[in-house]
Every structure is written in C-alpha cells, then in structure tokens.
Coordinates of C-alpha atoms in Angstrom, one line a residue:
Chain P
X1 CA 9.8 -117.1 122.4
X2 CA 9.2 -113.9 124.4
X3 CA 5.9 -112.1 123.8
X4 CA 7.8 -108.8 123.3
X5 CA 9.1 -109.8 119.9
X6 CA 5.8 -111.3 118.7
X7 CA 3.3 -109.4 116.6
X8 CA 0.2 -110.3 114.7
X9 CA 1.3 -111.1 111.3
X10 CA -1.0 -112.4 108.5
X11 CA 0.0 -115.9 107.3
X12 CA 1.9 -116.2 104.0
X13 CA -1.2 -117.7 102.1
X14 CA -3.2 -114.6 102.9
X15 CA -2.0 -112.7 99.9
X16 CA -2.7 -115.7 97.5
X17 CA -6.1 -116.3 99.1
X18 CA -7.0 -112.6 99.0
X19 CA -6.0 -112.4 95.3
X20 CA -8.2 -115.4 94.5
X21 CA -11.1 -113.8 96.4
X22 CA -10.6 -110.4 94.6
X23 CA -10.5 -112.1 91.2
X24 CA -13.5 -114.3 92.0
X25 CA -15.6 -111.2 93.2
X26 CA -14.6 -109.1 90.2
X27 CA -15.7 -111.9 87.8
X28 CA -19.0 -112.3 89.7
X29 CA -19.6 -108.6 89.6
X30 CA -18.9 -108.5 85.7
X31 CA -21.3 -111.4 85.2
X32 CA -24.2 -110.0 87.2
X33 CA -23.8 -106.3 86.2
X34 CA -22.6 -104.8 82.8
X35 CA -19.1 -103.6 83.7
X36 CA -17.1 -103.5 80.4
X37 CA -14.9 -106.4 79.3
X38 CA -11.7 -108.0 80.4
X39 CA -9.9 -104.8 81.1
X40 CA -12.7 -103.6 83.4
X41 CA -12.6 -106.9 85.3
X42 CA -8.8 -106.8 85.8
X43 CA -9.0 -103.2 87.0
X44 CA -11.8 -104.1 89.3
X45 CA -9.9 -107.0 90.7
X46 CA -6.7 -105.0 91.4
X47 CA -8.8 -102.2 93.2
X48 CA -10.7 -104.8 95.2
X49 CA -7.4 -106.5 96.2
X50 CA -5.8 -103.1 97.2
X51 CA -8.9 -102.1 99.3
X52 CA -9.3 -105.5 101.0
X53 CA -5.7 -106.0 101.7
X54 CA -5.2 -102.6 103.2
X55 CA -8.3 -102.8 105.5
X56 CA -7.6 -106.3 106.5
X57 CA -3.9 -105.7 107.2
X58 CA -4.7 -102.4 109.0
X59 CA -7.1 -104.1 111.5
X60 CA -5.0 -107.2 112.0
X61 CA -1.4 -106.1 111.6
X62 CA -1.5 -102.4 112.3
X63 CA -0.8 -99.3 110.3
X64 CA 2.9 -99.8 109.4
X65 CA 2.2 -103.3 107.8
X66 CA -0.8 -102.0 105.9
X67 CA 1.2 -99.1 104.4
X68 CA 4.1 -101.5 103.5
X69 CA 1.7 -104.0 101.8
X70 CA -0.2 -101.3 100.0
X71 CA 3.0 -99.7 98.4
X72 CA 4.6 -103.1 97.7
X73 CA 1.4 -104.1 95.8
X74 CA 1.5 -100.7 93.9
X75 CA 5.2 -101.3 93.0
X76 CA 4.6 -104.8 91.5
X77 CA 1.5 -103.5 89.7
X78 CA 3.5 -100.7 88.1
X79 CA 6.1 -103.1 87.0
X80 CA 3.5 -105.4 85.3
X81 CA 1.9 -102.3 83.7
X82 CA 5.3 -101.1 82.4
X83 CA 6.3 -104.6 81.1
X84 CA 3.0 -105.5 79.6
X85 CA 3.3 -103.4 76.4
X86 CA 6.8 -104.7 75.7
X87 CA 5.7 -108.4 76.1
X88 CA 2.6 -107.8 73.9
X89 CA 4.6 -106.1 71.3
X90 CA 7.1 -108.8 71.1
X91 CA 4.5 -111.5 71.0
X92 CA 2.5 -109.6 68.3
X93 CA 5.6 -109.1 66.1
X94 CA 6.9 -112.7 66.5
X95 CA 3.5 -114.4 66.1
X96 CA 2.5 -112.5 62.9
X97 CA 6.1 -112.1 61.4
X98 CA 7.2 -115.7 61.9
X99 CA 5.1 -117.3 59.1
X100 CA 6.7 -115.3 56.3
X101 CA 10.2 -115.2 57.8
X102 CA 12.3 -117.9 56.0
X103 CA 15.5 -118.1 53.9
X104 CA 13.5 -117.2 50.8
X105 CA 12.2 -114.0 52.5
X106 CA 15.8 -113.1 53.6
X107 CA 17.4 -113.8 50.2
X108 CA 15.0 -112.2 47.8
X109 CA 14.1 -108.6 46.9
X110 CA 10.7 -107.3 45.8
X111 CA 11.7 -106.8 42.2
X112 CA 8.8 -107.7 39.9
X113 CA 6.8 -109.1 42.8
X114 CA 3.3 -107.9 42.7
X115 CA 2.1 -106.4 46.0
X116 CA -0.9 -108.6 46.2
X117 CA 1.0 -111.9 45.5
X118 CA 3.0 -113.8 48.1
X119 CA 6.7 -114.2 47.6
X120 CA 9.5 -111.7 47.4
X121 CA 11.6 -110.6 50.4
X122 CA 13.5 -108.2 52.4
X123 CA 17.0 -108.8 51.0
X124 CA 17.2 -105.4 49.3
X125 CA 16.0 -103.6 52.4
X126 CA 18.2 -105.6 54.8
X127 CA 21.2 -104.7 52.6
X128 CA 20.2 -100.9 52.5
X129 CA 19.8 -100.8 56.3
X130 CA 23.0 -102.5 57.0
X131 CA 24.8 -100.1 54.6
X132 CA 23.1 -97.0 55.8
X133 CA 23.3 -97.7 59.5
X134 CA 26.9 -99.0 59.1
X135 CA 28.1 -95.8 57.3
X136 CA 26.2 -93.6 59.9
X137 CA 28.0 -95.5 62.7
X138 CA 31.3 -95.3 61.1
X139 CA 31.0 -91.5 60.9
X140 CA 29.2 -90.9 64.2
X141 CA 31.2 -93.1 66.6
X142 CA 34.6 -91.4 66.1
X143 CA 33.1 -87.9 66.1
X144 CA 30.9 -88.7 69.0
X145 CA 33.5 -90.3 71.2
X146 CA 36.2 -87.6 70.4
X147 CA 33.7 -84.9 71.2
X148 CA 33.0 -86.6 74.5
X149 CA 36.7 -87.0 75.3
X150 CA 37.3 -83.3 74.5
X151 CA 34.4 -82.3 76.9
X152 CA 35.5 -84.5 79.8
X153 CA 39.2 -84.8 79.6
X154 CA 40.5 -81.6 78.0
X155 CA 37.9 -78.8 78.1
X156 CA 37.4 -78.7 81.9
X157 CA 34.1 -76.8 81.7
X158 CA 35.4 -73.9 79.6
X159 CA 33.2 -71.7 77.4
X160 CA 33.6 -73.8 74.3
X161 CA 32.7 -76.9 76.2
X162 CA 29.5 -75.2 77.5
X163 CA 28.5 -74.2 74.0
X164 CA 29.2 -77.7 72.7
X165 CA 27.2 -79.3 75.5
X166 CA 24.3 -76.9 74.7
X167 CA 24.2 -77.7 71.0
X168 CA 24.4 -81.4 71.8
X169 CA 21.3 -81.0 74.0
X170 CA 19.6 -79.1 71.1
X171 CA 20.6 -81.8 68.7
X172 CA 19.0 -84.5 70.9
X173 CA 15.6 -82.7 70.5
X174 CA 15.8 -82.5 66.7
X175 CA 12.9 -84.5 65.3
X176 CA 14.1 -87.1 62.8
X177 CA 12.1 -85.7 59.8
X178 CA 14.0 -82.4 60.3
X179 CA 17.3 -84.2 60.1
X180 CA 16.1 -85.7 56.9
X181 CA 14.9 -82.3 55.5
X182 CA 18.3 -80.7 56.4
X183 CA 20.2 -83.4 54.5
X184 CA 17.8 -83.2 51.6
X185 CA 18.1 -79.4 51.3
X186 CA 21.9 -79.3 52.0
X187 CA 23.1 -82.4 50.3
X188 CA 20.6 -83.1 47.5
X189 CA 19.2 -79.6 46.6
X190 CA 22.1 -77.3 47.3
X191 CA 25.0 -79.4 46.3
X192 CA 23.1 -81.3 43.7
X193 CA 24.0 -84.8 44.8
X194 CA 21.7 -87.7 43.9
X195 CA 19.4 -89.1 46.5
X196 CA 21.3 -92.1 47.8
X197 CA 21.9 -94.4 50.8
X198 CA 24.8 -92.2 51.7
X199 CA 22.5 -89.2 52.0
X200 CA 20.3 -91.3 54.3
X201 CA 23.3 -92.3 56.3
X202 CA 24.2 -88.6 56.8
X203 CA 20.7 -88.0 58.2
X204 CA 21.0 -90.9 60.5
X205 CA 24.4 -89.6 61.6
X206 CA 22.9 -86.3 62.9
X207 CA 20.4 -88.4 65.0
X208 CA 23.1 -90.7 66.4
X209 CA 25.7 -88.2 67.3
X210 CA 24.0 -86.5 70.4
X211 CA 23.1 -89.9 71.8
X212 CA 26.8 -91.1 71.5
X213 CA 28.2 -87.9 72.9
X214 CA 25.9 -88.0 75.9
X215 CA 26.4 -91.7 76.7
X216 CA 30.1 -91.5 76.3
X217 CA 30.3 -88.3 78.4
X218 CA 28.4 -89.9 81.3
X219 CA 30.6 -93.0 81.2
X220 CA 33.9 -91.0 81.0
X221 CA 32.7 -89.0 84.1
X222 CA 32.3 -92.0 86.3
X223 CA 35.8 -93.4 85.6
X224 CA 37.5 -92.6 89.0
X225 CA 39.9 -89.7 88.9
X226 CA 42.2 -92.0 91.0
X227 CA 42.9 -94.1 88.0
X228 CA 44.0 -91.1 85.8
X229 CA 46.2 -89.9 88.6
X230 CA 47.7 -93.4 89.1
X231 CA 48.6 -93.5 85.5
X232 CA 50.0 -90.0 85.2
X233 CA 52.0 -90.7 88.3
X234 CA 53.7 -93.6 86.5
X235 CA 54.9 -91.2 83.9
X236 CA 52.4 -92.3 81.3
X237 CA 51.5 -89.4 79.0
X238 CA 48.0 -88.0 79.1
X239 CA 46.9 -89.3 75.6
X240 CA 48.1 -92.8 76.5
X241 CA 46.3 -92.6 79.9
X242 CA 43.1 -91.7 78.1
X243 CA 43.6 -94.4 75.4
X244 CA 44.8 -97.4 77.6
X245 CA 43.3 -96.6 81.0
X246 CA 40.2 -94.3 80.7
X247 CA 38.7 -95.6 77.5
X248 CA 38.9 -99.4 78.4
X249 CA 37.5 -98.8 81.8
X250 CA 34.4 -97.0 80.2
X251 CA 34.1 -99.2 77.2
X252 CA 31.2 -101.2 78.3
X253 CA 29.0 -98.2 78.8
X254 CA 30.2 -96.6 75.7
X255 CA 29.3 -99.6 73.6
X256 CA 25.8 -99.8 75.1
X257 CA 25.3 -96.0 74.3
X258 CA 26.5 -96.7 70.7
X259 CA 24.0 -99.7 70.5
X260 CA 21.2 -97.5 71.8
X261 CA 22.0 -95.0 69.0
X262 CA 22.1 -97.7 66.4
X263 CA 18.8 -99.2 67.6
X264 CA 17.2 -95.7 67.5
X265 CA 18.2 -94.9 63.9
X266 CA 17.8 -98.3 62.4
X267 CA 14.0 -98.0 62.9
X268 CA 13.9 -94.5 61.4
X269 CA 11.5 -94.0 58.4
X270 CA 10.9 -90.3 57.8
X271 CA 14.5 -89.2 57.0
X272 CA 15.0 -92.1 54.7
X273 CA 11.9 -91.2 52.6
X274 CA 13.4 -87.7 52.1
X275 CA 17.0 -88.8 51.3
X276 CA 16.9 -92.1 49.6
X277 CA 13.2 -92.8 49.1
X278 CA 12.1 -96.4 48.2
X279 CA 13.3 -99.1 46.1
X280 CA 12.0 -102.6 45.2
X281 CA 15.2 -103.9 43.9
X282 CA 18.8 -104.5 45.1
X283 CA 21.1 -101.5 45.0
X284 CA 24.4 -102.5 46.4
X285 CA 25.9 -99.1 45.9
X286 CA 25.0 -96.7 48.7
X287 CA 26.5 -93.7 46.8
X288 CA 24.0 -93.7 43.7
X289 CA 20.3 -94.0 43.4
X290 CA 17.4 -94.9 45.7
X291 CA 18.0 -97.7 48.2
X292 CA 15.6 -99.7 50.2
X293 CA 15.8 -99.9 54.0
X294 CA 13.8 -102.1 56.4
X295 CA 11.6 -99.3 57.9
X296 CA 10.6 -98.0 54.4
X297 CA 10.1 -101.7 53.3
X298 CA 7.6 -102.0 56.1
X299 CA 6.0 -98.7 55.3
X300 CA 5.6 -99.6 51.7
X301 CA 4.2 -103.0 52.4
X302 CA 1.6 -101.7 54.8
X303 CA 0.6 -99.1 52.2
X304 CA -0.2 -101.8 49.8
X305 CA -2.5 -103.3 52.3
X306 CA -3.0 -106.8 50.7
X307 CA -2.9 -109.9 52.9
X308 CA 0.4 -110.9 51.3
X309 CA 2.1 -107.5 51.7
X310 CA 0.9 -107.3 55.4
X311 CA 2.5 -110.6 56.1
X312 CA 5.7 -109.3 54.5
X313 CA 5.5 -106.1 56.6
X314 CA 5.3 -108.2 59.8
X315 CA 8.1 -110.4 58.8
X316 CA 10.1 -107.2 58.0
X317 CA 9.5 -105.9 61.4
X318 CA 10.6 -109.1 63.0
X319 CA 13.7 -109.1 60.8
X320 CA 14.6 -105.5 62.1
X321 CA 14.0 -106.6 65.8
X322 CA 16.2 -109.6 65.3
X323 CA 18.9 -107.6 63.5
X324 CA 19.1 -105.1 66.5
X325 CA 19.2 -108.0 68.9
X326 CA 22.2 -109.5 67.0
X327 CA 24.0 -106.1 67.0
X328 CA 23.2 -105.7 70.8
X329 CA 24.4 -109.3 71.6
X330 CA 27.7 -108.8 69.6
X331 CA 28.3 -105.5 71.3
X332 CA 27.7 -106.9 74.8
X333 CA 30.2 -109.7 74.0
X334 CA 32.8 -107.1 72.9
X335 CA 32.1 -105.0 76.1
X336 CA 32.5 -108.1 78.3
X337 CA 35.8 -108.8 76.7
X338 CA 37.1 -105.4 77.6
X339 CA 35.2 -104.6 80.7
X340 CA 36.8 -104.4 84.2
X341 CA 37.2 -107.8 85.7
X342 CA 37.1 -108.6 89.4
Chain K
X1 CA 69.9 -94.0 91.7
X2 CA 68.4 -92.4 94.8
X3 CA 68.4 -88.7 94.6
X4 CA 68.2 -85.7 96.9
X5 CA 65.4 -83.2 96.8
X6 CA 65.6 -79.6 97.7
X7 CA 62.4 -77.6 98.1
X8 CA 62.9 -73.8 98.0
X9 CA 60.1 -71.2 99.0
X10 CA 57.3 -73.5 97.7
X11 CA 53.9 -72.0 97.5
X12 CA 51.0 -74.1 96.2
X13 CA 47.7 -72.7 95.1
X14 CA 44.3 -74.0 94.3
X15 CA 42.8 -71.2 92.1
X16 CA 43.2 -68.1 94.3
X17 CA 43.6 -70.0 97.4
X18 CA 47.0 -70.4 98.8
X19 CA 47.2 -73.8 100.4
X20 CA 50.8 -74.0 101.3
X21 CA 53.2 -71.1 102.0
X22 CA 57.0 -70.8 102.0
X23 CA 58.0 -74.3 102.5
X24 CA 61.7 -74.9 102.2
X25 CA 63.2 -78.4 103.1
X26 CA 65.7 -81.0 102.1
X27 CA 65.0 -84.6 101.6
X28 CA 68.2 -86.9 101.8
X29 CA 68.7 -89.8 99.4
X30 CA 68.2 -93.4 100.7
X31 CA 66.1 -92.1 103.6
X32 CA 62.5 -92.1 104.7
X33 CA 61.1 -88.7 105.4
X34 CA 57.6 -88.5 107.1
X35 CA 55.2 -85.6 106.7
X36 CA 52.9 -85.3 109.7
X37 CA 50.3 -82.7 110.7
X38 CA 46.6 -82.0 111.1
X39 CA 44.1 -82.4 108.2
X40 CA 44.3 -79.5 105.7
X41 CA 47.9 -78.5 106.7
X42 CA 49.1 -79.0 103.2
X43 CA 51.3 -82.1 103.7
X44 CA 49.7 -84.0 100.7
X45 CA 49.8 -80.9 98.6
X46 CA 53.6 -80.6 99.2
X47 CA 54.0 -84.3 98.4
X48 CA 52.1 -83.9 95.1
X49 CA 54.2 -80.9 94.2
X50 CA 57.3 -83.1 94.3
X51 CA 56.5 -84.9 91.1
X52 CA 54.2 -82.3 89.5
X53 CA 51.0 -84.1 90.2
X54 CA 49.6 -81.0 92.0
X55 CA 49.1 -79.3 88.7
X56 CA 46.8 -82.2 87.4
X57 CA 44.0 -80.6 89.5
X58 CA 42.2 -78.0 87.4
X59 CA 43.3 -74.4 88.6
X60 CA 46.2 -75.7 90.7
X61 CA 49.6 -74.1 90.4
X62 CA 53.0 -73.8 92.1
X63 CA 55.4 -71.0 92.9
X64 CA 59.0 -71.6 94.1
X65 CA 61.3 -74.4 93.1
X66 CA 61.9 -78.2 93.7
X67 CA 65.3 -79.5 92.8
X68 CA 66.1 -83.0 92.1
X69 CA 69.9 -83.4 92.6
X70 CA 70.2 -79.7 91.7
X71 CA 67.9 -79.7 88.6
X72 CA 64.6 -77.7 89.0
X73 CA 61.6 -80.0 88.1
X74 CA 59.6 -76.8 87.4
X75 CA 62.3 -75.3 85.1
X76 CA 61.6 -74.3 81.6
X77 CA 61.7 -77.3 79.1
X78 CA 61.1 -79.8 81.8
X79 CA 58.5 -82.5 80.7
X80 CA 56.2 -83.4 83.6
X81 CA 56.0 -86.9 82.1
X82 CA 59.7 -87.4 82.6
X83 CA 59.5 -86.0 86.2
X84 CA 56.9 -88.6 87.1
X85 CA 58.8 -91.4 85.6
X86 CA 61.7 -90.4 87.9
X87 CA 59.5 -89.8 91.0
X88 CA 57.0 -92.4 91.5
X89 CA 53.9 -92.2 93.7
X90 CA 51.7 -94.4 95.7
X91 CA 48.2 -93.2 96.7
X92 CA 46.0 -93.4 99.7
X93 CA 43.5 -95.8 98.2
X94 CA 44.8 -98.8 96.4
X95 CA 44.0 -98.1 92.7
X96 CA 45.1 -100.9 90.5
X97 CA 43.8 -100.6 86.9
X98 CA 40.5 -102.5 86.8
X99 CA 40.8 -103.7 83.3
X100 CA 44.3 -105.2 83.7
X101 CA 45.6 -108.4 85.2
X102 CA 48.2 -108.5 88.1
X103 CA 50.9 -108.9 85.5
X104 CA 49.7 -106.1 83.3
X105 CA 49.3 -103.8 86.2
X106 CA 52.9 -104.2 87.2
X107 CA 53.9 -103.6 83.6
X108 CA 51.5 -100.7 83.0
X109 CA 54.2 -98.0 83.3
X110 CA 56.7 -99.9 81.3
X111 CA 54.4 -101.1 78.5
X112 CA 52.6 -97.8 78.1
X113 CA 55.9 -96.0 78.0
X114 CA 58.7 -97.4 75.9
X115 CA 56.9 -100.4 74.5
X116 CA 59.5 -102.8 73.1
X117 CA 60.9 -105.3 75.5
X118 CA 61.2 -109.0 75.1
X119 CA 59.0 -111.4 77.0
X120 CA 61.8 -112.7 79.2
X121 CA 62.7 -109.2 80.2
X122 CA 59.1 -108.4 81.0
X123 CA 58.8 -111.5 83.1
X124 CA 61.9 -110.6 85.0
X125 CA 60.5 -107.1 85.7
X126 CA 57.3 -108.6 86.9
X127 CA 59.1 -110.9 89.3
X128 CA 61.7 -108.4 90.5
X129 CA 58.9 -105.8 91.2
X130 CA 56.5 -108.2 92.9
X131 CA 59.3 -109.6 95.0
X132 CA 60.3 -105.9 95.8
X133 CA 56.8 -105.3 97.0
X134 CA 56.6 -108.6 99.1
X135 CA 53.8 -109.8 96.9
X136 CA 55.4 -112.4 94.7
X137 CA 54.8 -115.5 96.8
X138 CA 51.1 -114.7 97.2
X139 CA 50.4 -114.0 93.5
X140 CA 53.0 -116.0 91.5
X141 CA 50.5 -118.6 90.4
X142 CA 47.8 -116.2 89.3
X143 CA 49.6 -113.4 87.5
X144 CA 46.9 -113.3 84.8
X145 CA 44.1 -112.9 87.2
X146 CA 42.5 -109.4 87.6
X147 CA 44.4 -107.0 89.9
X148 CA 41.1 -105.8 91.3
X149 CA 40.5 -109.3 92.7
X150 CA 43.2 -109.0 95.5
X151 CA 42.6 -107.9 99.0
X152 CA 43.0 -104.3 99.9
X153 CA 46.5 -104.8 101.4
X154 CA 47.6 -106.9 98.4
X155 CA 46.2 -104.2 96.0
X156 CA 48.3 -101.6 97.8
X157 CA 51.4 -103.7 97.5
X158 CA 50.6 -104.2 93.8
X159 CA 50.5 -100.5 93.4
X160 CA 53.9 -100.3 95.0
X161 CA 55.1 -103.0 92.6
X162 CA 53.7 -101.0 89.8
X163 CA 55.4 -97.9 91.0
X164 CA 58.9 -99.4 91.5
X165 CA 58.6 -101.4 88.1
X166 CA 59.6 -98.2 86.3
X167 CA 62.7 -97.9 88.5
X168 CA 62.1 -94.4 89.9
X169 CA 64.7 -92.6 91.9
X170 CA 62.2 -91.4 94.5
X171 CA 59.0 -92.9 95.9
X172 CA 56.2 -90.6 97.2
X173 CA 53.6 -92.3 99.4
X174 CA 50.4 -90.4 100.2
X175 CA 49.0 -92.1 103.4
X176 CA 49.6 -95.6 101.9
X177 CA 48.2 -97.5 104.9
X178 CA 45.2 -95.5 105.9
X179 CA 42.8 -97.7 104.1
X180 CA 44.4 -100.9 105.3
X181 CA 44.1 -103.3 108.3
X182 CA 47.0 -103.5 110.9
X183 CA 48.5 -106.7 109.4
X184 CA 48.7 -105.1 105.9
X185 CA 50.0 -102.1 107.5
X186 CA 52.9 -104.0 109.1
X187 CA 53.7 -105.6 105.7
X188 CA 53.8 -102.2 103.9
X189 CA 56.0 -100.7 106.8
X190 CA 58.5 -103.7 106.5
X191 CA 58.5 -103.1 102.7
X192 CA 59.4 -99.3 103.3
X193 CA 62.3 -100.4 105.5
X194 CA 63.6 -102.5 102.7
X195 CA 62.9 -100.0 99.9
X196 CA 64.8 -97.2 101.6
X197 CA 68.2 -99.0 100.8
X198 CA 67.4 -98.2 97.2
X199 CA 65.1 -95.3 97.0
X200 CA 64.5 -91.9 98.5
X201 CA 61.1 -92.2 100.2
X202 CA 58.7 -89.6 101.3
X203 CA 55.6 -90.7 103.2
X204 CA 52.6 -88.7 104.3
X205 CA 50.9 -90.2 107.4
X206 CA 48.2 -89.5 109.9
X207 CA 49.6 -92.2 112.2
X208 CA 52.4 -90.7 114.4
X209 CA 53.5 -94.1 115.6
X210 CA 53.9 -95.0 111.9
X211 CA 56.0 -91.9 111.4
X212 CA 58.2 -92.9 114.4
X213 CA 58.6 -96.5 113.2
X214 CA 59.5 -95.9 109.6
X215 CA 61.1 -92.6 109.1
X216 CA 64.6 -91.1 109.8
X217 CA 63.4 -87.5 109.4
X218 CA 60.1 -86.0 110.2
X219 CA 58.6 -82.8 109.0
X220 CA 55.7 -81.3 110.9
X221 CA 53.2 -79.0 109.0
X222 CA 50.6 -77.0 110.6
X223 CA 48.1 -74.2 109.7
X224 CA 47.3 -71.1 111.9
X225 CA 43.5 -71.4 111.4
X226 CA 41.1 -72.8 108.8
X227 CA 41.3 -70.8 105.6
X228 CA 45.0 -69.9 106.3
X229 CA 47.8 -71.6 104.3
X230 CA 49.7 -74.5 105.8
X231 CA 53.3 -74.0 106.7
X232 CA 56.3 -76.2 107.6
X233 CA 56.8 -75.9 111.3
X234 CA 60.1 -78.0 111.5
X235 CA 61.9 -80.7 109.9
X236 CA 64.4 -82.8 112.0
X237 CA 65.6 -86.3 112.7
X238 CA 62.6 -88.3 113.8
X239 CA 64.1 -89.2 117.2
X240 CA 64.5 -85.6 118.0
X241 CA 61.0 -84.6 116.7
X242 CA 59.3 -87.2 119.0
X243 CA 61.6 -86.8 122.1
X244 CA 62.7 -83.1 122.1
X245 CA 60.8 -81.1 119.4
X246 CA 62.1 -77.6 118.7
X247 CA 58.8 -76.0 118.5
X248 CA 56.0 -75.7 121.1
X249 CA 53.4 -76.5 118.3
X250 CA 55.1 -79.8 117.4
X251 CA 55.1 -80.9 121.0
X252 CA 51.5 -80.2 121.4
X253 CA 50.5 -82.1 118.3
X254 CA 52.6 -85.1 119.1
X255 CA 51.5 -85.2 122.7
X256 CA 47.9 -85.1 121.5
X257 CA 47.0 -81.6 123.0
X258 CA 45.5 -80.7 119.8
X259 CA 44.8 -82.0 116.3

C-alpha cells in the first residue's frame, strides 16, 4: 500500500479500552474522595472519556479525527440522555403496575370498594375514557380534516385561510384546564346541561382539533402537485381528485396525526374534573351524570394514598399506556393498508 | 375521433405577468405537432392552455380562444372536466398514482369518472390501453403490483396507458421523454408513431432530433428577452422547418447558434 494513503488511525479497541479506563478511574475517584453518588460517577466517567479521547486522538490522529470523535461521542451521549427518561418511565410503570393488572382489575369498578382495601378495578374508568375519547375523536376528526382540506386545497392562502391558520395556532396553545373551564361555563353553567362524559368529550375536542388540523395540513402539503394535475388532466373532478388521490396518498401521516391527538387527550385530567368530575361506579351513558375516566381514576387513587390504592393507580397508568399502544398499533395497520406502495 | 384544434389570439397570464402573447395556430387531426423553443418561451404554457390545465395554477388565466372542431373550450357553460376528458395529457415526470396498482392506475380515469362497468369490460380496457402503450407484455403478469414499482420508462408508458384509457380525442405530451434514458425514449417515440393513427398529438420537446423524428408539423416559440412574453415564431411542416425555415430566428435556434 502506498504511504500516501496511510494515516495514523487509533485501533478499533481503543474506544472500548478508553471507556473501561474512564469508568475505572471515575469509580476510583469516587471511592477515594467524596464525590456524590452514582450520577456523579457517571458524569465524571463521561467527562474523563471526552477529555482523554480528544487529547489522545489529537496527538495521534490529528485535529480532524479528534473533532470527529468528540462530536460523535456527544451525539451518542445526547441520544442516551434523551432516551433514558422514556426507558425509566416505561420500566417504572410496568414494574409497579403489573402486579395489580389482571382480568379482575379490568372487569370491576370501584363501587363499594374501600380505598384502603385491595380489589376493585378500572372498568368504569376504562369505559369512560373509551366513550369520551371516542366521541371527541368522532367530532374532531371530520372537522379537523375538512378544515385542513379547505386550507390546502381550496383557500389558496386567502384572508380567511390566514385567519383560520392564526386561530388554529392560538388553539394549540390553549392550556387544557382552560378548555375544561370553557365547556364548564358554556355547556354546564350557561346552557344548564348536566355534567357528563359528553361535556368532557367536548373539552377534549377543543384540545384535539388544532393538532389534527396542523398534522393533516402538513401531510396534504407534501402530496406532490404532479399527482393532482395528473388526476385533473384525466378529467377527474376536483372533489374526486381530493377524495381518491390526495387523501389516500396522505392517509398514513394523517392517521399518525390523529393518533397523536388521541394520545394527548386520553391522558388529560384537568378538563375532566371540571366537566364530568369523578365516579366510583359504572356509568354507561355519556350524556348523563358524572363518568369516570382513567386519568381521574389515577388521580383519585393517588389522593387516597393507601398501599392498595397506590397499586391501583399504577395499574391504571399501565392500562392507559397499553390502551394508547393498542390504538396506535391499529392505526398503523390501517395506515399501512392505504399507504403508497412501491 | 381525432379532432382539429384552432388557437386564436391566445394570451396566457400568470397573475399580471403575460407569459404568452398572441399565439394563433392550427393543429391538424391525426398528426403529431411538436412545440420547440428555448426555456421560458411559453411552449408548455400554450400546451396546458389546450386542455384548460393552465388555470389550475393559482392566479393563472387565459385570453383568446381555443376551438376543438369549431367549439371554443373556453366558451360559457363549458365544463373544464369534460374538456380534460376529451383532451388527455402526459407530463414531463412520470406520475403514476402511488396508492394504486398498475391496473388501478390504468382505470383511474374510468373508475373515478363514470363508475359502473363490468369486470370483463374493465379487463378489456386495461389490456387495450396497456397494449396501446406497448407495456402489456412487460406487466401482464403483475397487474396488481404497485405502479410506482416500475422503471421510469415503464412508468411513463403506464401514464400514457392511463391517458388513452379514457379514449380522448387529443393527447398532449409535455416533454414526455426528458426524464427517460435513450432506450425508453425510443419506445415512447415508436408509440407516438402508432398513436398518431388514432389521436391528434401535440408534443413539447427540448430535443430537436426528437421533434424531427416524430412530428409532421413543428411550431417554434421564442421570446425577445427574459421578462418578455413568449411568441409563436412559425409553424410549418417539420421537413421545411428543419431544412428551410422561414424565419432567421428559427434557423439560428435549430443550427445551435443560440438557445
């Protein structure tokens, strides 16, 4: 091999050896001095690794390789830092929630179960969440998708479109408790309706709408104009072009957007407390009387703060996560069925 | 079937900008007419005005008239959807519908339009259109596979099959080969030769050899300077345009002295 192409490159095992060295030294320093705990040791090890690697690489391999290694290491560390909370969260919920989560838990309500006693379940809350989120989705999805269609396909950046876009942005920033307060004052106080699961669904609709409009709008925008033109040039009317060509091409992203909105509102607590409050028993009718929901169930169980109720709270949290995962999986399957194939 | 097109004093605008000025020309039925000229001279715009696709772009509009066998397609009460069913179009980049199979792509115009047809009728249309586009032998065993999985040249022939499936009277082609390799280009040119027996064809091309090979008439468009509207310089039989053009500008362009 010609010497022109050769450079001094550190061997592959260098990174592994250096990592071992850094961790070893950090542990030694932690033992001999009084640097605090595990977190301190890990931070120290990472810093040691960064400094040693950069200087070593700089002297042996040169400036370009040293910078390359430095930023590669920073990038990997950032990924670990970002993924760590998620992993710990899932681990905590699964490990604490799994012991109470069984068929009995899923099929019983909290009616006449004392907070301090084990037993009871999440059935009434699961039913409430399914009904409230279901109604909210039924209202928000058509309105949201039609709004986005108007903005992208018909309005062509006119004044009305700009006003709608602005208010959608404003809606995105509305705190959930304000949405709850709004429905409480408008629906319950002004029009005199009972607090109900339906009132809660209306509050959730307000929270879902801007997410769906934005997601759908973005997806419609990236459908190539070529496809619309190809369809129009075949003599296909505009409405059919949108329905048969544009929407199916964008459906995967739209469904993902809808699922993000569902996942967001399924965990909302504050607006539910104002619009449907709590219930310990099964209320199948979303249009009359208080109805339970999983978030308010968790909140209620944590307020009781007995060992049995805390177990139920964790199991409730696990149920909610599993429920959203099932929604998400189903939605992805539907999206895959319609998505562009190659 | 094939129809004649008369363009009278056509002016095309994008907002306030006049892109094409005072174009008048006649396109004979069962012939291939090529539009040539430098970039920005308005040849694609004129082509898109012939089936009312120009107005699809926001702010774009037309003055003047385009007559299809004597009937103005810009006349009052004319539905652009019906115009486009009669005058089909093939675009520069192959654009099969990505959610549809080969078969569904061919039937897109028919299914989305009138709906009810029996399965055997539909199968006949698929076979006839794909044979018409010289694609049948390559895809007959995989009609239910995605149209986007074909090669670029096959995709373009699929788009042609899709366009002729609705049995238009006129076929407009906007640089149909500019995204294709030489072999696929030959395939499309052969196809144009066959299609002209049934259809009136107008093709925009940047490739002068192609214009010379496929067309019977050639229209040369030019623009005085950037920012000026494009104008029709001359339209004559292709042999004449390439051997003894009427205008000095045409000769300069064809001999490669500019553009």
